[in-house]
Every structure is written in structure tokens, then in C-alpha cells.
Amino acid sequence: MEQYMKNGTRSSTYHLIATTSWLGMGEVATKDVFDWIATEPLILVASGTIARLLNDLATHEIDHERGDTASSIECYMNVYGVSKEEAQMEMRKIIENC
């Protein structure tokens, strides 16, 4: 679950969106801004986590039907031995906390 979240947060593309959005801002896009983004600030990590978990909640059934098991729901169920409903409830708690 920990490894999934680490990769899942990055694959949500929030980090990429934040980085590329600065490019169109002209002179405000300084090296300091990009250095800050590279530190993976909490706001980007939290946004990426929210996006990833919301996506997993919305697409879990479809992904499961086509054989994709890599989702936060599946990982949480496997690691903690809980039901799908309990895993979904935990993902909602994490989203709210972020």
C-alpha cells in the first residue's frame, strides 16, 4: 500500500501540471519556483493523493472487471485483510485528511 501510494501520487500528474503551468507565467517562473516544486511540497503531494484516490474510488469496479488489480482499494484490501467497503471508507478518510 505504501509503495502504491508513493507511485500513485506521482502518476496522478499533479506534479507535472504544477510544473508546466508555471512555464506560461512569464517572469514569475524563476528557478526558485522550480526548485520549490522539486522538493515535492505537501500541497502537491496532498493534491496528487486526492486525485489518485478519487480516481481509484470511481474506477475500481471497472478496473477490477477487466483484471487490473493495482488500485488503492485492492492494495488496502490485500494488506489489511478488509472488505471492499472498509477499504473504500479508509480511502475517503485519507482524502478528507489531505
Tab-separated table of C-alpha atoms in Angstrom:
chain	number	residue	atom	x	y	z
A	1	MET	CA	0.000	0.000	0.000
A	2	GLU	CA	2.803	2.391	0.882
A	3	GLN	CA	4.597	1.741	-2.414
A	4	TYR	CA	1.350	2.050	-4.362
A	5	MET	CA	0.609	5.431	-2.775
A	6	LYS	CA	4.102	6.694	-3.458
A	7	ASN	CA	3.840	5.762	-7.145
A	8	GLY	CA	0.137	6.586	-7.410
A	9	THR	CA	0.548	10.116	-6.126
A	10	ARG	CA	3.184	10.792	-8.752
A	11	SER	CA	1.212	9.177	-11.552
A	12	SER	CA	-1.779	11.422	-10.833
A	13	THR	CA	0.123	14.081	-12.876
A	14	TYR	CA	-0.451	16.909	-10.390
A	15	HIS	CA	3.293	17.397	-10.078
A	16	LEU	CA	3.592	17.656	-13.862
A	17	ILE	CA	0.629	20.028	-14.126
A	18	ALA	CA	2.073	22.314	-11.450
A	19	THR	CA	5.469	22.346	-13.135
A	20	THR	CA	4.200	23.020	-16.643
A	21	SER	CA	1.658	25.622	-15.554
A	22	TRP	CA	4.495	27.833	-14.331
A	23	LEU	CA	6.025	27.874	-17.813
A	24	GLY	CA	3.294	30.151	-19.148
A	25	MET	CA	3.622	32.651	-16.323
A	26	GLY	CA	6.497	34.603	-17.793
A	27	GLU	CA	8.901	36.247	-15.386
A	28	VAL	CA	7.335	34.710	-12.267
A	29	ALA	CA	8.621	31.310	-13.390
A	30	THR	CA	12.009	31.620	-11.717
A	31	LYS	CA	14.496	28.904	-10.871
A	32	ASP	CA	13.406	29.224	-7.235
A	33	VAL	CA	9.864	28.192	-8.168
A	34	PHE	CA	11.087	25.068	-9.933
A	35	ASP	CA	13.447	24.278	-7.070
A	36	TRP	CA	10.466	24.537	-4.694
A	37	ILE	CA	8.368	22.210	-6.862
A	38	ALA	CA	11.255	19.721	-6.923
A	39	THR	CA	11.087	19.455	-3.115
A	40	GLU	CA	7.648	17.812	-3.501
A	41	PRO	CA	5.811	20.278	-1.257
A	42	LEU	CA	2.961	18.945	0.839
A	43	ILE	CA	0.321	20.776	-1.202
A	44	LEU	CA	1.369	18.878	-4.350
A	45	VAL	CA	1.626	15.548	-2.541
A	46	ALA	CA	-1.820	16.040	-0.972
A	47	SER	CA	-3.355	17.099	-4.295
A	48	GLY	CA	-1.847	14.111	-6.048
A	49	THR	CA	-3.089	11.779	-3.323
A	50	ILE	CA	-6.608	13.191	-3.519
A	51	ALA	CA	-6.660	12.843	-7.309
A	52	ARG	CA	-5.322	9.289	-7.237
A	53	LEU	CA	-7.714	8.058	-4.542
A	54	LEU	CA	-10.764	9.744	-6.085
A	55	ASN	CA	-9.902	8.110	-9.384
A	56	ASP	CA	-9.487	4.727	-7.696
A	57	LEU	CA	-12.837	5.071	-5.935
A	58	ALA	CA	-14.569	5.996	-9.191
A	59	THR	CA	-12.972	3.333	-11.396
A	60	HIS	CA	-12.369	0.425	-9.013
A	61	GLU	CA	-15.217	-1.752	-10.267
A	62	ILE	CA	-14.386	-1.220	-13.946
A	63	ASP	CA	-10.675	-1.810	-13.361
A	64	HIS	CA	-11.413	-4.955	-11.364
A	65	GLU	CA	-13.714	-6.337	-14.096
A	66	ARG	CA	-11.005	-6.002	-16.737
A	67	GLY	CA	-8.381	-7.593	-14.487
A	68	ASP	CA	-6.482	-4.534	-13.280
A	69	THR	CA	-5.735	-5.104	-9.606
A	70	ALA	CA	-3.363	-2.227	-8.948
A	71	SER	CA	-5.587	0.252	-7.140
A	72	SER	CA	-5.579	1.660	-3.659
A	73	ILE	CA	-8.735	-0.320	-2.901
A	74	GLU	CA	-7.190	-3.660	-3.891
A	75	CYS	CA	-3.885	-2.880	-2.188
A	76	TYR	CA	-5.603	-1.864	1.047
A	77	MET	CA	-7.815	-4.953	0.994
A	78	ASN	CA	-4.794	-7.218	0.475
A	79	VAL	CA	-2.530	-5.576	3.048
A	80	TYR	CA	-5.094	-5.171	5.836
A	81	GLY	CA	-7.463	-8.048	5.046
A	82	VAL	CA	-10.568	-5.863	4.982
A	83	SER	CA	-13.657	-5.757	2.788
A	84	LYS	CA	-14.005	-3.554	-0.275
A	85	GLU	CA	-16.394	-1.291	1.629
A	86	GLU	CA	-13.933	-0.867	4.510
A	87	ALA	CA	-11.115	-0.097	2.077
A	88	GLN	CA	-13.276	2.485	0.287
A	89	MET	CA	-14.181	4.090	3.606
A	90	GLU	CA	-10.488	4.315	4.517
A	91	MET	CA	-9.659	5.928	1.152
A	92	ARG	CA	-12.367	8.536	1.831
A	93	LYS	CA	-10.796	9.234	5.242
A	94	ILE	CA	-7.388	9.716	3.642
A	95	ILE	CA	-8.904	12.061	1.032
A	96	GLU	CA	-10.602	14.101	3.728
A	97	ASN	CA	-7.381	14.259	5.723
A	98	CYS	CA	-5.437	15.505	2.703
